[in-house]
Amino acid sequence: MALGGADAREWAVPVGDNPAVSVRTDITSWSYNMAFGDAHSIVLPITPRHLLALGREDIVDTIPRTLMDKINTVQIRAADRYVYMHPRSRRLETFARETARRWRADRVSPYPASASSSRSRRS
């Protein structure tokens, strides 16, 4: 798939340190990193402006900006530690930072608060 739209030069696909990502697209906020058999597609950026999406149908297409934003968000969230992007993708770094910041703020720790931290909040 190729990235399209009037401002395609300003946007590109970031590549995280976990670049091949399995996704399900049947919910509003796409779920990702599930078993291949449970995924609707496996998305892999291959250049800053092209990606490979393996799914049930063979499609060659230009994708709209809204879909590009969803794919970029999945790449950013699925990264373990680093997200790489082309230096000429002007808006992508800002998009990546804002997406990561929002995602970290929304995450809930799976670990219960320690007794000492809950006591200090009561003081």
mmCIF file of N, CA and C in Angstrom:
data_model
loop_
_atom_site.group_PDB
_atom_site.id
_atom_site.type_symbol
_atom_site.label_atom_id
_atom_site.label_comp_id
_atom_site.label_asym_id
_atom_site.label_seq_id
_atom_site.Cartn_x
_atom_site.Cartn_y
_atom_site.Cartn_z
ATOM 1 N N MET A 1 0.844 -1.171 0.000
ATOM 2 C CA MET A 1 0.000 0.000 0.000
ATOM 3 C C MET A 1 0.884 1.227 0.000
ATOM 4 N N ALA A 2 0.450 2.236 -0.670
ATOM 5 C CA ALA A 2 1.180 3.499 -0.703
ATOM 6 C C ALA A 2 0.408 4.539 0.078
ATOM 7 N N LEU A 3 1.126 5.486 0.635
ATOM 8 C CA LEU A 3 0.489 6.554 1.380
ATOM 9 C C LEU A 3 0.111 7.650 0.413
ATOM 10 N N GLY A 4 -1.107 8.136 0.519
ATOM 11 C CA GLY A 4 -1.574 9.145 -0.424
ATOM 12 C C GLY A 4 -2.048 10.390 0.282
ATOM 13 N N GLY A 5 -2.622 11.283 -0.473
ATOM 14 C CA GLY A 5 -3.141 12.517 0.082
ATOM 15 C C GLY A 5 -2.284 13.699 -0.316
ATOM 16 N N ALA A 6 -2.835 14.888 -0.140
ATOM 17 C CA ALA A 6 -2.153 16.105 -0.567
ATOM 18 C C ALA A 6 -0.858 16.344 0.191
ATOM 19 N N ASP A 7 -0.788 15.916 1.444
ATOM 20 C CA ASP A 7 0.397 16.194 2.250
ATOM 21 C C ASP A 7 1.178 14.920 2.552
ATOM 22 N N ALA A 8 1.259 14.022 1.598
ATOM 23 C CA ALA A 8 1.948 12.742 1.832
ATOM 24 C C ALA A 8 3.421 12.925 2.164
ATOM 25 N N ARG A 9 4.053 13.992 1.691
ATOM 26 C CA ARG A 9 5.456 14.220 2.027
ATOM 27 C C ARG A 9 5.641 14.565 3.491
ATOM 28 N N GLU A 10 4.641 15.177 4.089
ATOM 29 C CA GLU A 10 4.752 15.569 5.486
ATOM 30 C C GLU A 10 4.500 14.397 6.417
ATOM 31 N N TRP A 11 3.866 13.367 5.942
ATOM 32 C CA TRP A 11 3.544 12.207 6.756
ATOM 33 C C TRP A 11 4.210 10.983 6.156
ATOM 34 N N ALA A 12 4.654 10.126 6.992
ATOM 35 C CA ALA A 12 5.251 8.878 6.561
ATOM 36 C C ALA A 12 4.931 7.840 7.620
ATOM 37 N N VAL A 13 5.265 6.612 7.349
ATOM 38 C CA VAL A 13 5.035 5.550 8.320
ATOM 39 C C VAL A 13 6.247 5.466 9.237
ATOM 40 N N PRO A 14 6.051 5.592 10.559
ATOM 41 C CA PRO A 14 7.171 5.387 11.457
ATOM 42 C C PRO A 14 7.456 3.893 11.559
ATOM 43 N N VAL A 15 8.632 3.552 11.965
ATOM 44 C CA VAL A 15 8.985 2.154 12.180
ATOM 45 C C VAL A 15 9.408 2.023 13.627
ATOM 46 N N GLY A 16 8.688 1.223 14.379
ATOM 47 C CA GLY A 16 9.065 0.983 15.762
ATOM 48 C C GLY A 16 10.082 -0.131 15.838
ATOM 49 N N ASP A 17 10.606 -0.343 17.024
ATOM 50 C CA ASP A 17 11.571 -1.419 17.191
ATOM 51 C C ASP A 17 10.885 -2.784 17.222
ATOM 52 N N ASN A 18 9.599 -2.796 17.003
ATOM 53 C CA ASN A 18 8.802 -4.006 16.844
ATOM 54 C C ASN A 18 7.949 -3.788 15.589
ATOM 55 N N PRO A 19 8.555 -3.770 14.388
ATOM 56 C CA PRO A 19 7.875 -3.231 13.209
ATOM 57 C C PRO A 19 6.733 -4.066 12.632
ATOM 58 N N ALA A 20 6.788 -5.377 12.698
ATOM 59 C CA ALA A 20 5.700 -6.200 12.154
ATOM 60 C C ALA A 20 4.658 -6.356 13.255
ATOM 61 N N VAL A 21 3.502 -5.749 13.042
ATOM 62 C CA VAL A 21 2.483 -5.695 14.092
ATOM 63 C C VAL A 21 1.204 -6.357 13.596
ATOM 64 N N SER A 22 0.686 -7.281 14.381
ATOM 65 C CA SER A 22 -0.612 -7.886 14.071
ATOM 66 C C SER A 22 -1.699 -6.969 14.621
ATOM 67 N N VAL A 23 -2.762 -6.761 13.844
ATOM 68 C CA VAL A 23 -3.826 -5.844 14.256
ATOM 69 C C VAL A 23 -5.202 -6.455 14.015
ATOM 70 N N ARG A 24 -6.141 -6.028 14.838
ATOM 71 C CA ARG A 24 -7.564 -6.290 14.630
ATOM 72 C C ARG A 24 -8.219 -4.946 14.402
ATOM 73 N N THR A 25 -9.025 -4.859 13.372
ATOM 74 C CA THR A 25 -9.615 -3.574 12.994
ATOM 75 C C THR A 25 -11.118 -3.508 13.254
ATOM 76 N N ASP A 26 -11.647 -4.437 14.034
ATOM 77 C CA ASP A 26 -13.097 -4.471 14.247
ATOM 78 C C ASP A 26 -13.554 -3.639 15.438
ATOM 79 N N ILE A 27 -12.640 -2.937 16.094
ATOM 80 C CA ILE A 27 -13.015 -2.041 17.182
ATOM 81 C C ILE A 27 -12.441 -0.665 16.883
ATOM 82 N N THR A 28 -12.971 0.366 17.539
ATOM 83 C CA THR A 28 -12.576 1.738 17.242
ATOM 84 C C THR A 28 -11.091 1.970 17.480
ATOM 85 N N SER A 29 -10.590 1.650 18.638
ATOM 86 C CA SER A 29 -9.156 1.743 18.885
ATOM 87 C C SER A 29 -8.572 0.367 18.574
ATOM 88 N N TRP A 30 -7.861 0.255 17.465
ATOM 89 C CA TRP A 30 -7.376 -1.053 17.015
ATOM 90 C C TRP A 30 -6.596 -1.760 18.096
ATOM 91 N N SER A 31 -6.848 -3.054 18.250
ATOM 92 C CA SER A 31 -6.016 -3.845 19.145
ATOM 93 C C SER A 31 -4.861 -4.397 18.321
ATOM 94 N N TYR A 32 -3.761 -4.700 18.987
ATOM 95 C CA TYR A 32 -2.560 -5.105 18.267
ATOM 96 C C TYR A 32 -1.738 -6.076 19.103
ATOM 97 N N ASN A 33 -0.776 -6.699 18.448
ATOM 98 C CA ASN A 33 0.151 -7.660 19.065
ATOM 99 C C ASN A 33 -0.550 -8.909 19.592
ATOM 100 N N MET A 34 -1.527 -9.404 18.855
ATOM 101 C CA MET A 34 -2.167 -10.661 19.226
ATOM 102 C C MET A 34 -1.621 -11.777 18.342
ATOM 103 N N ALA A 35 -2.031 -12.985 18.581
ATOM 104 C CA ALA A 35 -1.601 -14.117 17.755
ATOM 105 C C ALA A 35 -2.018 -13.878 16.301
ATOM 106 N N PHE A 36 -1.201 -14.328 15.372
ATOM 107 C CA PHE A 36 -1.483 -14.104 13.952
ATOM 108 C C PHE A 36 -2.861 -14.617 13.555
ATOM 109 N N GLY A 37 -3.274 -15.747 14.084
ATOM 110 C CA GLY A 37 -4.574 -16.314 13.741
ATOM 111 C C GLY A 37 -5.741 -15.472 14.210
ATOM 112 N N ASP A 38 -5.539 -14.641 15.232
ATOM 113 C CA ASP A 38 -6.596 -13.769 15.748
ATOM 114 C C ASP A 38 -6.603 -12.395 15.090
ATOM 115 N N ALA A 39 -5.586 -12.101 14.286
ATOM 116 C CA ALA A 39 -5.446 -10.776 13.675
ATOM 117 C C ALA A 39 -6.196 -10.696 12.348
ATOM 118 N N HIS A 40 -6.602 -9.488 11.992
ATOM 119 C CA HIS A 40 -7.165 -9.239 10.667
ATOM 120 C C HIS A 40 -6.062 -8.985 9.657
ATOM 121 N N SER A 41 -4.934 -8.447 10.129
ATOM 122 C CA SER A 41 -3.840 -8.106 9.241
ATOM 123 C C SER A 41 -2.539 -8.041 10.033
ATOM 124 N N ILE A 42 -1.446 -8.177 9.308
ATOM 125 C CA ILE A 42 -0.121 -7.935 9.873
ATOM 126 C C ILE A 42 0.456 -6.794 9.059
ATOM 127 N N VAL A 43 0.830 -5.722 9.740
ATOM 128 C CA VAL A 43 1.286 -4.509 9.076
ATOM 129 C C VAL A 43 2.790 -4.373 9.282
ATOM 130 N N LEU A 44 3.507 -4.105 8.184
ATOM 131 C CA LEU A 44 4.956 -3.948 8.236
ATOM 132 C C LEU A 44 5.375 -2.814 7.312
ATOM 133 N N PRO A 45 5.875 -1.699 7.865
ATOM 134 C CA PRO A 45 6.401 -0.636 7.010
ATOM 135 C C PRO A 45 7.646 -1.140 6.284
ATOM 136 N N ILE A 46 7.735 -0.852 4.979
ATOM 137 C CA ILE A 46 8.917 -1.284 4.233
ATOM 138 C C ILE A 46 9.716 -0.102 3.684
ATOM 139 N N THR A 47 9.112 1.061 3.579
ATOM 140 C CA THR A 47 9.803 2.314 3.259
ATOM 141 C C THR A 47 9.037 3.411 4.003
ATOM 142 N N PRO A 48 9.548 4.637 4.037
ATOM 143 C CA PRO A 48 8.790 5.699 4.710
ATOM 144 C C PRO A 48 7.411 5.948 4.115
ATOM 145 N N ARG A 49 7.204 5.580 2.833
ATOM 146 C CA ARG A 49 5.916 5.844 2.196
ATOM 147 C C ARG A 49 5.188 4.600 1.726
ATOM 148 N N HIS A 50 5.682 3.416 2.090
ATOM 149 C CA HIS A 50 5.036 2.165 1.676
ATOM 150 C C HIS A 50 4.989 1.197 2.844
ATOM 151 N N LEU A 51 3.920 0.434 2.883
ATOM 152 C CA LEU A 51 3.826 -0.594 3.905
ATOM 153 C C LEU A 51 3.230 -1.849 3.310
ATOM 154 N N LEU A 52 3.511 -2.922 3.942
ATOM 155 C CA LEU A 52 2.989 -4.218 3.545
ATOM 156 C C LEU A 52 1.975 -4.626 4.598
ATOM 157 N N ALA A 53 0.775 -4.917 4.177
ATOM 158 C CA ALA A 53 -0.273 -5.366 5.097
ATOM 159 C C ALA A 53 -0.742 -6.730 4.604
ATOM 160 N N LEU A 54 -0.465 -7.745 5.361
ATOM 161 C CA LEU A 54 -0.867 -9.097 4.996
ATOM 162 C C LEU A 54 -2.225 -9.382 5.612
ATOM 163 N N GLY A 55 -3.171 -9.766 4.773
ATOM 164 C CA GLY A 55 -4.505 -10.054 5.251
ATOM 165 C C GLY A 55 -5.171 -11.105 4.397
ATOM 166 N N ARG A 56 -6.468 -11.205 4.499
ATOM 167 C CA ARG A 56 -7.221 -12.224 3.774
ATOM 168 C C ARG A 56 -7.411 -11.880 2.295
ATOM 169 N N GLU A 57 -7.337 -10.595 1.931
ATOM 170 C CA GLU A 57 -7.566 -10.176 0.557
ATOM 171 C C GLU A 57 -6.298 -9.577 -0.036
ATOM 172 N N ASP A 58 -6.115 -9.750 -1.344
ATOM 173 C CA ASP A 58 -5.020 -9.107 -2.062
ATOM 174 C C ASP A 58 -5.503 -7.739 -2.535
ATOM 175 N N ILE A 59 -4.877 -6.695 -2.017
ATOM 176 C CA ILE A 59 -5.267 -5.336 -2.382
ATOM 177 C C ILE A 59 -4.000 -4.516 -2.584
ATOM 178 N N VAL A 60 -3.972 -3.737 -3.629
ATOM 179 C CA VAL A 60 -2.946 -2.726 -3.829
ATOM 180 C C VAL A 60 -3.710 -1.421 -3.889
ATOM 181 N N ASP A 61 -3.382 -0.503 -2.996
ATOM 182 C CA ASP A 61 -4.207 0.684 -2.884
ATOM 183 C C ASP A 61 -3.410 1.831 -2.287
ATOM 184 N N THR A 62 -3.954 3.023 -2.411
ATOM 185 C CA THR A 62 -3.460 4.197 -1.710
ATOM 186 C C THR A 62 -4.385 4.409 -0.526
ATOM 187 N N ILE A 63 -3.814 4.605 0.646
ATOM 188 C CA ILE A 63 -4.653 4.700 1.833
ATOM 189 C C ILE A 63 -4.871 6.155 2.234
ATOM 190 N N PRO A 64 -6.054 6.461 2.748
ATOM 191 C CA PRO A 64 -6.352 7.842 3.149
ATOM 192 C C PRO A 64 -5.644 8.204 4.460
ATOM 193 N N ARG A 65 -5.593 9.470 4.727
ATOM 194 C CA ARG A 65 -4.905 10.007 5.908
ATOM 195 C C ARG A 65 -5.447 9.431 7.210
ATOM 196 N N THR A 66 -6.758 9.259 7.343
ATOM 197 C CA THR A 66 -7.320 8.738 8.592
ATOM 198 C C THR A 66 -6.810 7.327 8.883
ATOM 199 N N LEU A 67 -6.740 6.504 7.860
ATOM 200 C CA LEU A 67 -6.211 5.146 8.041
ATOM 201 C C LEU A 67 -4.710 5.188 8.327
ATOM 202 N N MET A 68 -4.023 6.101 7.678
ATOM 203 C CA MET A 68 -2.592 6.265 7.917
ATOM 204 C C MET A 68 -2.338 6.642 9.376
ATOM 205 N N ASP A 69 -3.154 7.520 9.941
ATOM 206 C CA ASP A 69 -3.010 7.896 11.351
ATOM 207 C C ASP A 69 -3.209 6.692 12.270
ATOM 208 N N LYS A 70 -4.175 5.819 11.947
ATOM 209 C CA LYS A 70 -4.403 4.627 12.766
ATOM 210 C C LYS A 70 -3.202 3.682 12.703
ATOM 211 N N ILE A 71 -2.664 3.494 11.509
ATOM 212 C CA ILE A 71 -1.504 2.609 11.348
ATOM 213 C C ILE A 71 -0.300 3.196 12.085
ATOM 214 N N ASN A 72 -0.103 4.507 11.972
ATOM 215 C CA ASN A 72 1.000 5.151 12.677
ATOM 216 C C ASN A 72 0.846 5.012 14.185
ATOM 217 N N THR A 73 -0.376 5.167 14.674
ATOM 218 C CA THR A 73 -0.628 5.024 16.110
ATOM 219 C C THR A 73 -0.288 3.614 16.581
ATOM 220 N N VAL A 74 -0.671 2.609 15.818
ATOM 221 C CA VAL A 74 -0.350 1.228 16.179
ATOM 222 C C VAL A 74 1.165 1.022 16.196
ATOM 223 N N GLN A 75 1.875 1.535 15.199
ATOM 224 C CA GLN A 75 3.331 1.397 15.171
ATOM 225 C C GLN A 75 3.971 2.040 16.406
ATOM 226 N N ILE A 76 3.478 3.193 16.799
ATOM 227 C CA ILE A 76 4.031 3.907 17.955
ATOM 228 C C ILE A 76 3.728 3.153 19.240
ATOM 229 N N ARG A 77 2.504 2.707 19.415
ATOM 230 C CA ARG A 77 2.131 1.994 20.639
ATOM 231 C C ARG A 77 2.787 0.622 20.757
ATOM 232 N N ALA A 78 3.020 -0.034 19.628
ATOM 233 C CA ALA A 78 3.597 -1.377 19.658
ATOM 234 C C ALA A 78 5.110 -1.363 19.864
ATOM 235 N N ALA A 79 5.740 -0.218 19.718
ATOM 236 C CA ALA A 79 7.195 -0.141 19.889
ATOM 237 C C ALA A 79 7.563 -0.439 21.341
ATOM 238 N N ASP A 80 8.619 -1.226 21.512
ATOM 239 C CA ASP A 80 9.096 -1.500 22.868
ATOM 240 C C ASP A 80 9.762 -0.266 23.468
ATOM 241 N N ARG A 81 10.632 0.357 22.676
ATOM 242 C CA ARG A 81 11.403 1.459 23.221
ATOM 243 C C ARG A 81 11.627 2.607 22.240
ATOM 244 N N TYR A 82 11.794 2.300 20.963
ATOM 245 C CA TYR A 82 12.158 3.324 19.979
ATOM 246 C C TYR A 82 11.193 3.337 18.800
ATOM 247 N N VAL A 83 10.989 4.529 18.252
ATOM 248 C CA VAL A 83 10.246 4.720 17.015
ATOM 249 C C VAL A 83 11.159 5.499 16.078
ATOM 250 N N TYR A 84 11.370 4.941 14.893
ATOM 251 C CA TYR A 84 12.247 5.569 13.914
ATOM 252 C C TYR A 84 11.409 6.163 12.791
ATOM 253 N N MET A 85 11.863 7.284 12.243
ATOM 254 C CA MET A 85 11.144 7.910 11.147
ATOM 255 C C MET A 85 12.125 8.625 10.229
ATOM 256 N N HIS A 86 11.684 8.890 9.031
ATOM 257 C CA HIS A 86 12.511 9.588 8.059
ATOM 258 C C HIS A 86 12.692 11.034 8.515
ATOM 259 N N PRO A 87 13.903 11.577 8.418
ATOM 260 C CA PRO A 87 14.137 12.948 8.892
ATOM 261 C C PRO A 87 13.319 14.011 8.162
ATOM 262 N N ARG A 88 12.873 13.731 6.941
ATOM 263 C CA ARG A 88 12.090 14.730 6.198
ATOM 264 C C ARG A 88 10.591 14.617 6.451
ATOM 265 N N SER A 89 10.161 13.718 7.313
ATOM 266 C CA SER A 89 8.723 13.643 7.622
ATOM 267 C C SER A 89 8.437 14.687 8.700
ATOM 268 N N ARG A 90 8.029 15.861 8.261
ATOM 269 C CA ARG A 90 7.966 17.052 9.112
ATOM 270 C C ARG A 90 7.021 16.935 10.299
ATOM 271 N N ARG A 91 5.852 16.408 10.103
ATOM 272 C CA ARG A 91 4.862 16.374 11.191
ATOM 273 C C ARG A 91 4.882 15.079 11.997
ATOM 274 N N LEU A 92 5.571 14.093 11.527
ATOM 275 C CA LEU A 92 5.499 12.773 12.156
ATOM 276 C C LEU A 92 6.097 12.735 13.557
ATOM 277 N N GLU A 93 7.181 13.452 13.793
ATOM 278 C CA GLU A 93 7.780 13.443 15.132
ATOM 279 C C GLU A 93 6.818 14.015 16.160
ATOM 280 N N THR A 94 6.156 15.121 15.824
ATOM 281 C CA THR A 94 5.168 15.706 16.733
ATOM 282 C C THR A 94 4.018 14.727 16.967
ATOM 283 N N PHE A 95 3.532 14.113 15.913
ATOM 284 C CA PHE A 95 2.459 13.120 16.026
ATOM 285 C C PHE A 95 2.895 11.971 16.938
ATOM 286 N N ALA A 96 4.116 11.479 16.753
ATOM 287 C CA ALA A 96 4.622 10.358 17.556
ATOM 288 C C ALA A 96 4.726 10.742 19.026
ATOM 289 N N ARG A 97 5.263 11.910 19.308
ATOM 290 C CA ARG A 97 5.393 12.352 20.711
ATOM 291 C C ARG A 97 4.023 12.515 21.373
ATOM 292 N N GLU A 98 3.080 13.146 20.666
ATOM 293 C CA GLU A 98 1.744 13.349 21.242
ATOM 294 C C GLU A 98 1.025 12.020 21.444
ATOM 295 N N THR A 99 1.145 11.111 20.485
ATOM 296 C CA THR A 99 0.505 9.795 20.612
ATOM 297 C C THR A 99 1.080 9.030 21.794
ATOM 298 N N ALA A 100 2.399 9.022 21.920
ATOM 299 C CA ALA A 100 3.039 8.318 23.035
ATOM 300 C C ALA A 100 2.654 8.952 24.366
ATOM 301 N N ARG A 101 2.616 10.269 24.431
ATOM 302 C CA ARG A 101 2.265 10.957 25.682
ATOM 303 C C ARG A 101 0.825 10.631 26.093
ATOM 304 N N ARG A 102 -0.109 10.681 25.124
ATOM 305 C CA ARG A 102 -1.514 10.347 25.438
ATOM 306 C C ARG A 102 -1.644 8.901 25.891
ATOM 307 N N TRP A 103 -0.947 8.005 25.211
ATOM 308 C CA TRP A 103 -1.044 6.588 25.529
ATOM 309 C C TRP A 103 -0.492 6.309 26.916
ATOM 310 N N ARG A 104 0.649 6.899 27.261
ATOM 311 C CA ARG A 104 1.216 6.682 28.602
ATOM 312 C C ARG A 104 0.287 7.230 29.668
ATOM 313 N N ALA A 105 -0.361 8.362 29.415
ATOM 314 C CA ALA A 105 -1.265 8.957 30.393
ATOM 315 C C ALA A 105 -2.505 8.087 30.607
ATOM 316 N N ASP A 106 -2.944 7.371 29.565
ATOM 317 C CA ASP A 106 -4.148 6.546 29.664
ATOM 318 C C ASP A 106 -3.896 5.170 30.258
ATOM 319 N N ARG A 107 -2.641 4.750 30.301
ATOM 320 C CA ARG A 107 -2.335 3.401 30.776
ATOM 321 C C ARG A 107 -2.529 3.306 32.281
ATOM 322 N N VAL A 108 -3.047 2.201 32.719
ATOM 323 C CA VAL A 108 -3.222 1.928 34.141
ATOM 324 C C VAL A 108 -2.211 0.856 34.513
ATOM 325 N N SER A 109 -1.497 1.086 35.592
ATOM 326 C CA SER A 109 -0.487 0.130 36.013
ATOM 327 C C SER A 109 -1.149 -1.164 36.457
ATOM 328 N N PRO A 110 -0.604 -2.308 36.032
ATOM 329 C CA PRO A 110 -1.155 -3.586 36.472
ATOM 330 C C PRO A 110 -0.736 -3.932 37.896
ATOM 331 N N TYR A 111 0.141 -3.117 38.481
ATOM 332 C CA TYR A 111 0.658 -3.384 39.813
ATOM 333 C C TYR A 111 -0.092 -2.555 40.840
ATOM 334 N N PRO A 112 -0.490 -3.170 41.959
ATOM 335 C CA PRO A 112 -1.181 -2.402 42.990
ATOM 336 C C PRO A 112 -0.221 -1.402 43.632
ATOM 337 N N ALA A 113 -0.774 -0.291 44.086
ATOM 338 C CA ALA A 113 0.047 0.710 44.761
ATOM 339 C C ALA A 113 0.581 0.117 46.058
ATOM 340 N N SER A 114 1.809 0.431 46.385
ATOM 341 C CA SER A 114 2.392 -0.094 47.623
ATOM 342 C C SER A 114 1.747 0.596 48.810
ATOM 343 N N ALA A 115 1.816 -0.028 49.965
ATOM 344 C CA ALA A 115 1.218 0.529 51.180
ATOM 345 C C ALA A 115 1.861 1.862 51.522
ATOM 346 N N SER A 116 3.170 1.993 51.321
ATOM 347 C CA SER A 116 3.844 3.246 51.665
ATOM 348 C C SER A 116 3.395 4.384 50.760
ATOM 349 N N SER A 117 3.173 4.115 49.483
ATOM 350 C CA SER A 117 2.739 5.194 48.598
ATOM 351 C C SER A 117 1.307 5.602 48.895
ATOM 352 N N SER A 118 0.444 4.662 49.288
ATOM 353 C CA SER A 118 -0.932 5.040 49.615
ATOM 354 C C SER A 118 -0.989 5.802 50.927
ATOM 355 N N ARG A 119 -0.086 5.484 51.881
ATOM 356 C CA ARG A 119 -0.041 6.255 53.138
ATOM 357 C C ARG A 119 0.424 7.677 52.869
ATOM 358 N N SER A 120 1.399 7.846 51.990
ATOM 359 C CA SER A 120 1.921 9.196 51.742
ATOM 360 C C SER A 120 0.879 10.060 51.044
ATOM 361 N N ARG A 121 -0.017 9.481 50.281
ATOM 362 C CA ARG A 121 -1.074 10.263 49.628
ATOM 363 C C ARG A 121 -2.108 10.746 50.649
ATOM 364 N N ARG A 122 -2.319 9.959 51.693
ATOM 365 C CA ARG A 122 -3.310 10.338 52.706
ATOM 366 C C ARG A 122 -2.803 11.476 53.587
ATOM 367 N N SER A 123 -1.503 11.614 53.699
ATOM 368 C CA SER A 123 -0.930 12.618 54.613
ATOM 369 C C SER A 123 -1.197 14.020 54.153
#
